[in-house]
Coordinates of N, CA and C and ligand atoms in Angstrom, one line a residue:
S1 N -26.2 93.7 142.3 CA -25.4 94.3 141.2 C -25.9 95.7 140.9
C2 N -25.1 96.6 140.4 CA -25.4 97.9 140.0 C -25.8 98.0 138.6
A3 N -26.6 99.0 138.2 CA -26.8 99.2 136.7 C -25.5 99.7 136.1
I4 N -24.8 100.5 136.7 CA -23.4 100.9 136.2 C -22.4 100.8 137.3
H5 N -21.3 100.2 137.1 CA -20.2 100.1 138.1 C -18.9 100.4 137.3
A6 N -18.4 101.5 137.5 CA -17.1 101.9 136.8 C -16.0 102.3 137.8
R7 N -14.8 101.7 137.6 CA -13.7 102.0 138.4 C -12.5 102.4 137.6
G8 N -12.0 103.6 137.8 CA -10.7 104.0 137.2 C -10.8 104.0 135.7
L9 N -12.0 104.3 135.2 CA -12.2 104.2 133.7 C -11.4 105.2 133.0
R10 N -10.5 104.8 132.1 CA -9.7 105.7 131.3 C -10.0 105.4 129.9
Y11 N -9.9 106.4 129.1 CA -10.0 106.2 127.6 C -9.3 107.3 126.9
S12 N -8.3 106.9 126.0 CA -7.5 107.8 125.2 C -7.9 107.6 123.7
Y13 N -8.2 108.6 123.1 CA -8.4 108.5 121.6 C -7.1 108.1 120.9
P14 N -7.3 107.6 119.7 CA -5.9 107.2 119.0 C -4.9 108.3 118.9
N15 N -5.4 109.5 118.9 CA -4.3 110.7 118.9 C -3.7 110.9 120.2
G16 N -4.1 110.1 121.3 CA -3.5 110.2 122.5 C -4.3 111.1 123.5
H17 N -5.3 111.7 123.1 CA -6.1 112.6 124.0 C -6.9 111.8 125.0
A18 N -6.6 112.0 126.3 CA -7.2 111.2 127.3 C -8.7 111.9 127.6
A19 N -9.7 111.3 127.0 CA -11.0 111.9 127.1 C -11.7 111.5 128.5
L20 N -11.3 110.3 129.0 CA -11.7 109.8 130.3 C -10.5 109.6 131.1
D21 N -10.4 110.2 132.3 CA -9.2 110.1 133.1 C -9.3 109.7 134.4
G22 N -10.0 108.5 134.6 CA -10.2 107.9 135.9 C -11.6 108.1 136.3
V23 N -12.6 107.6 135.8 CA -14.0 107.8 136.1 C -14.4 106.7 137.1
D24 N -14.9 106.9 138.3 CA -15.5 106.0 139.2 C -17.0 106.4 139.4
L25 N -17.9 105.5 139.1 CA -19.3 105.9 139.1 C -20.2 104.5 139.4
D26 N -21.0 104.6 140.3 CA -22.0 103.6 140.6 C -23.4 104.1 140.4
V27 N -24.2 103.5 139.7 CA -25.6 103.8 139.4 C -26.4 102.7 139.9
G28 N -27.3 102.9 140.7 CA -28.2 101.7 141.2 C -29.4 101.5 140.2
H29 N -30.0 100.3 140.3 CA -31.1 100.1 139.4 C -32.3 101.0 139.7
G30 N -32.9 101.6 138.6 CA -34.0 102.5 138.8 C -33.6 103.9 139.1
E31 N -32.3 104.2 139.2 CA -31.9 105.6 139.4 C -32.0 106.5 138.2
R32 N -32.2 107.7 138.3 CA -32.3 108.6 137.2 C -31.1 109.7 137.4
V33 N -30.1 109.6 136.6 CA -28.9 110.3 136.9 C -28.6 111.2 135.7
A34 N -28.4 112.5 136.0 CA -28.1 113.5 134.9 C -26.5 113.6 134.9
V35 N -26.0 113.5 133.7 CA -24.5 113.8 133.4 C -24.3 115.2 132.9
L36 N -23.7 116.0 133.7 CA -23.5 117.4 133.3 C -22.0 117.6 133.0
G37 N -21.8 118.8 132.4 CA -20.3 119.2 132.3 C -20.1 119.9 131.0
P38 N -19.1 120.7 130.9 CA -18.8 121.6 129.7 C -18.5 120.7 128.4
N39 N -18.6 121.3 127.3 CA -18.2 120.7 126.0 C -16.8 120.2 126.2
G40 N -16.6 118.9 125.7 CA -15.3 118.3 125.8 C -14.9 117.6 127.0
A41 N -15.9 117.6 128.0 CA -15.6 117.0 129.3 C -15.5 115.5 129.2
G42 N -16.1 114.9 128.2 CA -16.0 113.4 128.1 C -17.3 112.7 128.1
K43 N -18.4 113.5 128.1 CA -19.7 112.9 128.3 C -20.2 111.9 127.2
T44 N -19.9 112.3 126.0 CA -20.2 111.4 124.8 C -19.3 110.2 124.9
T45 N -18.0 110.3 125.3 CA -17.1 109.3 125.3 C -17.6 108.2 126.4
L46 N -18.0 108.8 127.5 CA -18.5 107.9 128.6 C -19.8 107.1 128.1
M47 N -20.7 107.9 127.5 CA -21.8 107.2 127.0 C -21.6 106.0 126.0
L48 N -20.5 106.2 125.1 CA -20.2 105.3 124.2 C -19.6 104.0 124.7
H49 N -19.1 104.1 126.0 CA -18.5 103.0 126.7 C -19.6 102.1 127.2
L50 N -20.8 102.6 127.5 CA -21.8 101.9 128.3 C -22.4 100.7 127.5
N51 N -22.4 100.8 126.2 CA -22.8 99.6 125.4 C -21.6 99.0 124.6
G52 N -20.4 99.3 124.9 CA -19.3 98.7 124.2 C -18.9 99.3 122.9
L53 N -19.5 100.6 122.5 CA -19.1 101.1 121.3 C -17.7 101.7 121.2
L54 N -17.3 102.0 122.6 CA -15.9 102.2 122.8 C -15.4 101.3 123.9
R55 N -14.1 101.0 123.8 CA -13.6 100.0 124.9 C -12.5 100.8 125.7
A56 N -12.6 100.8 127.0 CA -11.8 101.5 127.9 C -10.3 101.1 127.7
T57 N -9.4 102.0 127.8 CA -8.0 101.8 127.7 C -7.5 101.2 129.1
A58 N -8.2 101.5 130.2 CA -7.9 101.0 131.5 C -9.0 101.1 132.4
G59 N -9.0 100.4 133.5 CA -10.1 100.4 134.5 C -11.1 99.4 134.2
S60 N -12.2 99.3 135.0 CA -13.2 98.3 134.9 C -14.6 98.9 134.7
L61 N -15.5 98.1 133.9 CA -16.8 98.7 133.6 C -17.8 97.5 133.6
E62 N -18.8 97.5 134.5 CA -19.9 96.6 134.5 C -21.1 97.4 134.1
V63 N -21.9 96.9 133.3 CA -23.2 97.6 133.0 C -24.3 96.5 132.9
A64 N -25.4 96.8 133.7 CA -26.5 95.9 133.7 C -26.0 94.5 134.0
G65 N -25.1 94.3 135.0 CA -24.7 93.0 135.4 C -23.7 92.3 134.4
L66 N -23.3 93.1 133.4 CA -22.3 92.4 132.5 C -21.0 93.1 132.4
D67 N -19.9 92.4 132.5 CA -18.6 93.0 132.2 C -18.5 93.4 130.7
V68 N -18.2 94.7 130.6 CA -18.2 95.2 129.2 C -17.0 94.6 128.6
G69 N -17.1 93.9 127.4 CA -16.0 93.3 126.7 C -16.5 92.5 125.5
P70 N -15.6 92.0 124.7 CA -16.0 91.4 123.4 C -17.0 90.3 123.7
K71 N -16.9 89.5 124.7 CA -17.9 88.4 124.9 C -19.3 88.8 125.1
T72 N -19.5 90.0 125.7 CA -20.8 90.4 126.2 C -21.5 91.5 125.3
L73 N -20.8 91.8 124.1 CA -21.2 92.9 123.3 C -22.7 92.7 122.9
R74 N -23.0 91.5 122.3 CA -24.4 91.3 121.9 C -25.4 91.6 123.0
E75 N -25.3 90.9 124.1 CA -26.1 91.1 125.2 C -26.2 92.5 125.8
L76 N -25.0 93.1 125.8 CA -25.0 94.6 126.2 C -25.9 95.4 125.4
R77 N -25.8 95.2 124.0 CA -26.5 96.1 123.2 C -28.0 95.9 123.3
A78 N -28.4 94.7 123.8 CA -29.9 94.5 124.0 C -30.2 95.2 125.4
R79 N -29.3 95.2 126.3 CA -29.6 95.7 127.7 C -29.5 97.1 127.9
V80 N -28.7 97.8 127.0 CA -28.4 99.2 127.1 C -28.8 99.9 125.9
G81 N -29.8 100.7 126.1 CA -30.3 101.5 125.0 C -29.7 102.9 124.9
L82 N -29.0 103.3 123.8 CA -28.5 104.6 123.6 C -29.4 105.3 122.7
V83 N -29.8 106.6 123.2 CA -30.6 107.5 122.3 C -29.8 108.7 122.0
F84 N -29.5 108.8 120.7 CA -28.5 109.9 120.3 C -29.2 111.2 120.1
Q85 N -28.5 112.3 120.1 CA -29.1 113.6 120.1 C -29.9 113.8 118.8
D86 N -29.4 113.3 117.7 CA -30.1 113.5 116.4 C -30.9 112.2 116.1
P87 N -32.3 112.4 116.3 CA -33.1 111.1 116.0 C -33.0 110.6 114.6
D88 N -32.5 111.4 113.6 CA -32.3 110.9 112.3 C -31.1 109.9 112.2
D89 N -30.4 109.7 113.3 CA -29.3 108.7 113.3 C -30.0 107.3 113.7
Q90 N -31.2 107.4 114.2 CA -31.9 106.1 114.6 C -33.1 105.8 113.8
L91 N -33.6 106.7 112.9 CA -34.8 106.4 112.2 C -34.5 106.4 110.7
F92 N -34.7 105.2 110.1 CA -34.2 105.1 108.7 C -35.2 104.3 107.9
M93 N -36.3 103.9 108.5 CA -37.3 103.1 107.7 C -38.4 104.0 107.2
G94 N -39.3 103.4 106.4 CA -40.4 104.2 105.8 C -41.5 104.6 106.7
S95 N -41.7 103.9 107.9 CA -42.7 104.2 108.9 C -42.2 104.0 110.2
V96 N -42.9 104.7 111.1 CA -42.6 104.6 112.6 C -42.7 103.1 113.0
R97 N -43.7 102.5 112.6 CA -43.9 101.0 113.0 C -42.7 100.2 112.6
E98 N -42.2 100.3 111.4 CA -41.0 99.6 110.9 C -39.8 100.0 111.7
D99 N -39.6 101.3 112.0 CA -38.5 101.6 112.7 C -38.4 101.0 114.2
V100 N -39.6 101.0 114.8 CA -39.7 100.5 116.2 C -39.6 99.0 116.2
A101 N -40.1 98.3 115.1 CA -40.0 96.8 115.0 C -38.7 96.3 114.6
F102 N -37.8 97.2 114.1 CA -36.5 96.8 113.5 C -35.7 96.0 114.6
G103 N -35.5 96.6 115.7 CA -34.6 96.0 116.8 C -35.2 94.6 117.3
P104 N -36.4 94.6 117.6 CA -37.0 93.2 118.0 C -36.9 92.2 117.0
L105 N -37.2 92.6 115.7 CA -37.1 91.6 114.6 C -35.6 91.1 114.5
N106 N -34.7 92.0 114.7 CA -33.3 91.6 114.7 C -32.9 90.7 115.8
L107 N -33.6 90.8 116.9 CA -33.5 89.9 118.0 C -33.9 88.4 117.7
G108 N -34.7 88.4 116.5 CA -35.3 87.1 116.2 C -36.6 86.8 116.9
L109 N -37.2 87.7 117.5 CA -38.5 87.5 118.2 C -39.6 87.2 117.1
G110 N -40.6 86.4 117.5 CA -41.7 86.1 116.6 C -42.7 87.3 116.5
R111 N -43.4 87.2 115.5 CA -44.3 88.4 115.0 C -45.2 88.9 116.1
P112 N -45.9 88.0 116.9 CA -46.8 88.5 118.0 C -46.0 89.3 119.1
E113 N -44.9 88.8 119.4 CA -44.1 89.5 120.4 C -43.5 90.8 119.8
V114 N -43.2 90.8 118.6 CA -42.6 92.1 118.0 C -43.9 93.1 118.0
E115 N -44.9 92.7 117.6 CA -46.2 93.6 117.5 C -46.5 94.1 119.0
R116 N -46.4 93.3 119.9 CA -46.6 93.6 121.4 C -45.6 94.8 121.8
R117 N -44.4 94.5 121.5 CA -43.3 95.4 121.9 C -43.6 96.8 121.1
V118 N -43.9 96.7 119.9 CA -44.1 98.0 119.1 C -45.2 98.7 119.7
A119 N -46.3 98.1 120.1 CA -47.4 98.8 120.6 C -47.0 99.3 122.0
D120 N -46.4 98.5 122.9 CA -46.1 99.1 124.2 C -45.1 100.2 124.1
A121 N -44.1 100.1 123.3 CA -43.1 101.2 123.1 C -43.7 102.5 122.6
L122 N -44.5 102.4 121.6 CA -45.2 103.6 121.1 C -46.2 104.2 122.1
A123 N -46.9 103.3 122.9 CA -47.7 103.8 123.9 C -46.9 104.5 125.0
A124 N -45.8 104.0 125.4 CA -44.9 104.6 126.4 C -44.5 105.9 126.0
V125 N -44.3 106.2 124.7 CA -43.8 107.6 124.3 C -45.0 108.4 123.8
R126 N -46.2 107.9 123.9 CA -47.4 108.5 123.4 C -47.3 108.9 122.0
M127 N -46.9 107.8 121.3 CA -46.9 108.0 119.7 C -47.7 106.9 119.1
D128 N -48.7 106.3 119.8 CA -49.4 105.2 119.3 C -50.3 105.5 118.0
D129 N -50.6 106.9 117.9 CA -51.4 107.3 116.7 C -50.5 107.4 115.5
A130 N -49.2 107.3 115.7 CA -48.3 107.7 114.5 C -47.7 106.5 113.9
A131 N -48.1 105.3 114.2 CA -47.4 104.0 113.8 C -47.2 104.0 112.2
S132 N -48.2 104.5 111.5 CA -48.1 104.4 110.1 C -47.5 105.6 109.3
R133 N -47.1 106.6 110.2 CA -46.6 107.8 109.6 C -45.1 107.6 109.2
A134 N -44.7 108.5 108.3 CA -43.2 108.5 107.9 C -42.4 109.3 108.9
P135 N -41.4 108.7 109.5 CA -40.6 109.5 110.5 C -40.2 110.9 110.0
H136 N -39.9 111.0 108.7 CA -39.4 112.4 108.3 C -40.5 113.4 108.3
E137 N -41.8 113.0 108.4 CA -42.9 114.0 108.4 C -43.1 114.4 109.8
L138 N -42.5 113.9 110.7 CA -42.8 114.3 112.3 C -42.0 115.4 112.7
S139 N -42.5 116.1 113.7 CA -41.7 117.1 114.4 C -40.5 116.6 115.0
M140 N -39.7 117.5 115.4 CA -38.4 117.1 116.2 C -38.8 116.4 117.5
G141 N -39.7 116.9 118.3 CA -40.2 116.3 119.4 C -40.7 114.8 119.3
E142 N -41.6 114.8 118.2 CA -42.1 113.5 117.9 C -41.0 112.5 117.4
R143 N -40.0 112.9 116.6 CA -39.0 112.0 116.2 C -38.1 111.6 117.3
R144 N -37.9 112.5 118.3 CA -37.2 112.1 119.5 C -37.8 111.0 120.2
R145 N -39.2 111.1 120.3 CA -40.0 110.1 121.1 C -40.0 108.8 120.4
V146 N -40.0 108.9 119.1 CA -40.0 107.7 118.4 C -38.6 106.9 118.5
A147 N -37.5 107.7 118.4 CA -36.3 107.2 118.7 C -36.1 106.6 120.0
I148 N -36.7 107.1 121.0 CA -36.8 106.5 122.3 C -37.6 105.2 122.3
A149 N -38.7 105.1 121.5 CA -39.4 104.0 121.4 C -38.6 102.9 120.7
T150 N -37.8 103.2 119.7 CA -37.1 102.1 119.0 C -36.0 101.4 120.0
V151 N -35.6 102.2 121.0 CA -34.8 101.7 122.0 C -35.5 100.9 123.1
L152 N -36.7 101.5 123.5 CA -37.6 100.8 124.5 C -38.0 99.5 124.0
A153 N -38.2 99.2 122.7 CA -38.8 98.0 122.1 C -37.7 96.9 122.3
M154 N -36.6 97.3 122.6 CA -35.5 96.2 123.0 C -35.6 95.7 124.4
D155 N -36.5 96.4 125.1 CA -36.7 96.2 126.6 C -35.3 96.3 127.3
P156 N -34.6 97.4 127.2 CA -33.4 97.6 127.9 C -33.5 97.8 129.3
A157 N -32.5 97.5 130.2 CA -32.5 97.7 131.6 C -32.1 99.2 131.8
L158 N -31.3 99.7 130.9 CA -30.6 101.0 131.1 C -30.8 101.9 129.8
L159 N -31.3 103.1 130.0 CA -31.6 104.0 128.8 C -30.6 105.1 129.0
V160 N -29.9 105.5 128.0 CA -28.9 106.5 128.0 C -29.3 107.5 127.0
L161 N -29.5 108.7 127.4 CA -30.0 109.7 126.4 C -29.0 110.9 126.3
D162 N -28.8 111.3 125.1 CA -27.8 112.4 124.8 C -28.6 113.5 124.5
E163 N -28.5 114.6 125.3 CA -29.3 115.9 125.0 C -30.7 115.7 124.6
P164 N -31.5 115.0 125.3 CA -32.9 114.7 124.9 C -33.7 115.9 124.6
S165 N -33.5 117.1 125.3 CA -34.3 118.3 125.2 C -33.8 119.3 124.2
A166 N -32.6 119.0 123.5 CA -32.0 119.9 122.6 C -33.0 120.2 121.4
S167 N -33.1 121.4 121.0 CA -33.9 121.9 119.9 C -35.4 121.6 120.0
L168 N -35.9 121.5 121.2 CA -37.4 121.3 121.5 C -38.0 122.6 121.9
D169 N -39.3 122.9 121.4 CA -40.0 124.0 121.9 C -40.5 123.6 123.3
P170 N -41.0 124.6 124.1 CA -41.4 124.2 125.5 C -42.4 123.2 125.6
R171 N -43.3 123.1 124.6 CA -44.4 122.2 124.7 C -43.9 120.7 124.4
A172 N -43.0 120.6 123.5 CA -42.4 119.3 123.1 C -41.5 118.8 124.3
R173 N -40.8 119.8 124.9 CA -40.0 119.5 125.9 C -40.8 119.0 127.2
R174 N -41.9 119.7 127.5 CA -42.8 119.2 128.5 C -43.3 117.8 128.3
E175 N -43.7 117.6 127.1 CA -44.3 116.3 126.6 C -43.1 115.2 126.9
L176 N -42.0 115.5 126.5 CA -40.9 114.5 126.6 C -40.6 114.2 128.2
L177 N -40.6 115.3 128.9 CA -40.4 115.1 130.4 C -41.5 114.3 130.9
D178 N -42.7 114.4 130.6 CA -43.8 113.6 131.1 C -43.6 112.2 130.7
V179 N -43.1 111.9 129.5 CA -42.9 110.6 129.0 C -41.8 109.9 129.8
L180 N -40.7 110.6 129.9 CA -39.5 110.0 130.6 C -39.7 109.7 132.0
E181 N -40.4 110.7 132.7 CA -40.8 110.5 134.1 C -41.5 109.2 134.4
R182 N -42.3 108.8 133.4 CA -43.1 107.5 133.6 C -42.5 106.3 133.1
I183 N -41.2 106.3 132.5 CA -40.6 105.1 132.0 C -39.8 104.4 133.1
P184 N -40.2 103.2 133.6 CA -39.6 102.6 134.7 C -38.2 102.0 134.4
R185 N -37.3 102.8 134.2 CA -36.0 102.3 133.7 C -34.9 103.1 134.4
T186 N -33.7 102.5 134.5 CA -32.5 103.3 135.0 C -32.2 104.2 133.8
L187 N -32.2 105.6 134.1 CA -31.9 106.5 133.1 C -30.6 107.3 133.3
L188 N -29.7 107.4 132.3 CA -28.6 108.3 132.4 C -28.8 109.4 131.3
V189 N -28.9 110.6 131.8 CA -29.2 111.7 130.9 C -28.2 112.7 130.7
V190 N -27.5 112.7 129.6 CA -26.5 113.7 129.2 C -27.1 115.0 128.8
T191 N -26.9 116.1 129.6 CA -27.7 117.3 129.1 C -27.0 118.6 129.5
H192 N -27.2 119.6 128.8 CA -26.9 121.0 129.3 C -28.1 121.8 129.8
D193 N -29.2 121.0 129.8 CA -30.4 121.7 130.2 C -30.7 121.4 131.7
L194 N -30.2 122.3 132.5 CA -30.3 122.1 134.0 C -31.7 122.0 134.6
P195 N -32.6 122.9 134.2 CA -33.9 122.7 134.7 C -34.5 121.3 134.3
F196 N -34.2 120.9 133.1 CA -34.7 119.6 132.6 C -34.1 118.5 133.5
A197 N -32.7 118.6 133.8 CA -32.1 117.6 134.6 C -32.7 117.6 136.0
A198 N -33.0 118.8 136.5 CA -33.4 118.9 137.9 C -34.8 118.3 138.0
E199 N -35.7 118.5 137.0 CA -37.0 117.9 137.0 C -37.0 116.5 136.8
L200 N -36.2 115.9 136.0 CA -36.3 114.5 135.6 C -35.5 113.6 136.7
C201 N -34.3 114.1 137.0 CA -33.3 113.2 137.7 C -33.3 113.6 139.2
E202 N -33.0 112.5 140.1 CA -32.8 112.7 141.5 C -31.3 113.0 141.8
R203 N -30.5 112.5 140.8 CA -29.0 112.7 141.1 C -28.4 113.3 139.9
A204 N -27.2 114.0 140.1 CA -26.5 114.5 139.1 C -25.0 114.4 139.3
V205 N -24.3 114.1 138.3 CA -22.8 114.1 138.4 C -22.3 115.2 137.3
I206 N -21.3 115.7 137.7 CA -20.6 116.7 136.7 C -19.2 116.1 136.3
L207 N -19.1 116.0 135.0 CA -17.9 115.5 134.4 C -17.1 116.7 134.0
S208 N -15.8 116.7 134.2 CA -14.9 117.9 133.8 C -13.6 117.3 133.5
A209 N -13.1 117.5 132.2 CA -11.8 117.0 131.8 C -11.6 115.6 132.1
G210 N -12.7 114.8 131.8 CA -12.5 113.3 132.0 C -12.6 112.8 133.4
R211 N -13.0 113.6 134.3 CA -13.2 113.1 135.7 C -14.6 113.6 136.3
I212 N -15.1 112.8 137.3 CA -16.3 113.3 137.9 C -15.8 114.3 139.1
V213 N -16.3 115.4 139.0 CA -15.9 116.5 139.9 C -17.0 116.8 140.9
A214 N -18.2 116.3 140.7 CA -19.3 116.5 141.6 C -20.3 115.3 141.4
D215 N -20.9 114.9 142.6 CA -21.8 113.7 142.5 C -22.7 113.9 143.7
G216 N -24.1 114.1 143.5 CA -24.9 114.2 144.6 C -26.4 114.4 144.2
S217 N -27.2 114.9 145.0 CA -28.6 115.0 144.7 C -28.6 116.1 143.6
A218 N -29.5 116.0 142.7 CA -29.7 116.9 141.5 C -29.8 118.3 142.1
E219 N -30.6 118.5 143.1 CA -30.8 119.8 143.7 C -29.5 120.5 144.2
T220 N -28.7 119.7 144.8 CA -27.4 120.2 145.3 C -26.5 120.5 144.3
V221 N -26.2 119.5 143.4 CA -25.2 119.6 142.4 C -25.6 120.8 141.4
I222 N -26.8 120.8 141.0 CA -27.3 121.9 140.1 C -27.3 123.2 140.7
G223 N -27.7 123.3 142.0 CA -27.7 124.5 142.7 C -26.3 125.1 142.8
D224 N -25.2 124.2 142.9 CA -23.9 124.7 142.9 C -23.2 125.0 141.7
A225 N -23.8 124.4 140.6 CA -23.1 124.5 139.2 C -23.1 125.9 138.7
Ligands
ADP1 P1 -18.5 115.9 125.6 O1 -19.5 114.9 125.1 O2 -18.5 116.2 127.1 O3 -18.6 117.3 124.8 P2 -16.5 114.2 124.3 O4 -16.7 112.9 125.0 O5 -17.2 114.4 122.9 O6 -17.0 115.3 125.3 O7 -15.0 114.6 124.1 C1 -14.1 114.5 125.2 C2 -12.7 115.0 124.7 O8 -12.2 114.0 123.7 C3 -12.7 116.3 123.9 O9 -11.6 117.0 124.2 C4 -12.8 116.0 122.6 O10 -12.3 117.0 121.8 C5 -12.0 114.7 122.5 N1 -12.4 113.7 121.4 C6 -13.7 113.3 121.2 N2 -13.8 112.5 120.1 C7 -12.6 112.4 119.7 C8 -11.9 111.7 118.6 N3 -12.6 110.9 117.8 N4 -10.6 111.8 118.5 C9 -9.9 112.6 119.3 N5 -10.3 113.3 120.3 C10 -11.7 113.3 120.5
ADP2 P1 -21.3 116.4 121.6 O1 -21.7 117.7 121.2 O2 -22.4 115.3 121.6 O3 -20.4 116.3 122.7 P2 -19.0 116.5 119.9 O4 -19.4 117.8 119.1 O5 -18.1 116.7 121.0 O6 -20.4 115.8 120.3 O7 -18.5 115.5 118.9 C1 -19.1 115.1 117.8 C2 -18.4 114.1 117.0 O8 -17.0 114.5 116.7 C3 -18.2 112.9 117.8 O9 -18.3 111.7 117.1 C4 -16.7 113.0 118.4 O10 -16.2 111.7 118.7 C5 -16.1 113.7 117.3 N1 -15.0 114.5 117.9 C6 -15.1 115.5 118.9 N2 -13.9 116.0 119.2 C7 -13.1 115.4 118.3 C8 -11.6 115.6 118.1 N3 -10.9 116.5 118.9 N4 -11.0 114.9 117.1 C9 -11.7 114.0 116.4 N5 -13.0 113.9 116.5 C10 -13.7 114.6 117.6

């Protein structure tokens, strides 16, 4: 099975606008794929389909071995981690530790397992020293990495990141790249940052007006973009 298998995926917003207009996409396990394209191309809409936040108008979608649909929603949300552009959409507790523990606690895991997951997720994003800190005191780069940890703690098969390098200074951006390069997960990275995409991802697709208009090695696709 693929990490993502989409065929003829279409989505129209309630106002009738076709944001996805027949997307075919296969992503293998462990691949790192950049999703590029102009504003309004449908990147966010596609991302919201991957864990069932939006339901396709037509076409088929399998993610992490599950048919996306009402019966699989719960399992999908555990297997597919979405990291939004604004970390403040994902951080709402008083401490980093509580934010990262929130998902695993919600899964009903026991305290030792929750603590192990929190420690592993914070180590993976190199924020182990910040467990007791308040998220709002952290820098943008640190909050991004904590937001990634909240998703990693769910042990997802697929990680989908929306503009992960946006508003980061060069040092925070470098640190994030180093962290993401070492995360052994299938990654889908929506970004306008072509050098970031080229360094992190081996493959890139370009979405334009709801269709995939290029798909190949990141080097080739970004070189032609
Ligand atoms: P991108 O993330 O590539 O910028 P989006 O997925 O946000 O693109 O949007 C794709 C298209 O759908 C755009 O034309 C956008 O204006 C439109 N769109 C996005 N959200 C809505 C919505 N809630 N209602 C109607 N149209 C929308
Ligand atoms: P991004 O920059 O991540 O692509 P957008 O700026 O396109 O995000 O969209 C931000 C929010 O506004 C999203 O929730 C999207 O669904 C909504 N949105 C975008 N375009 C429209 C539209 N034409 N009508 C209604 N809502 C929209």
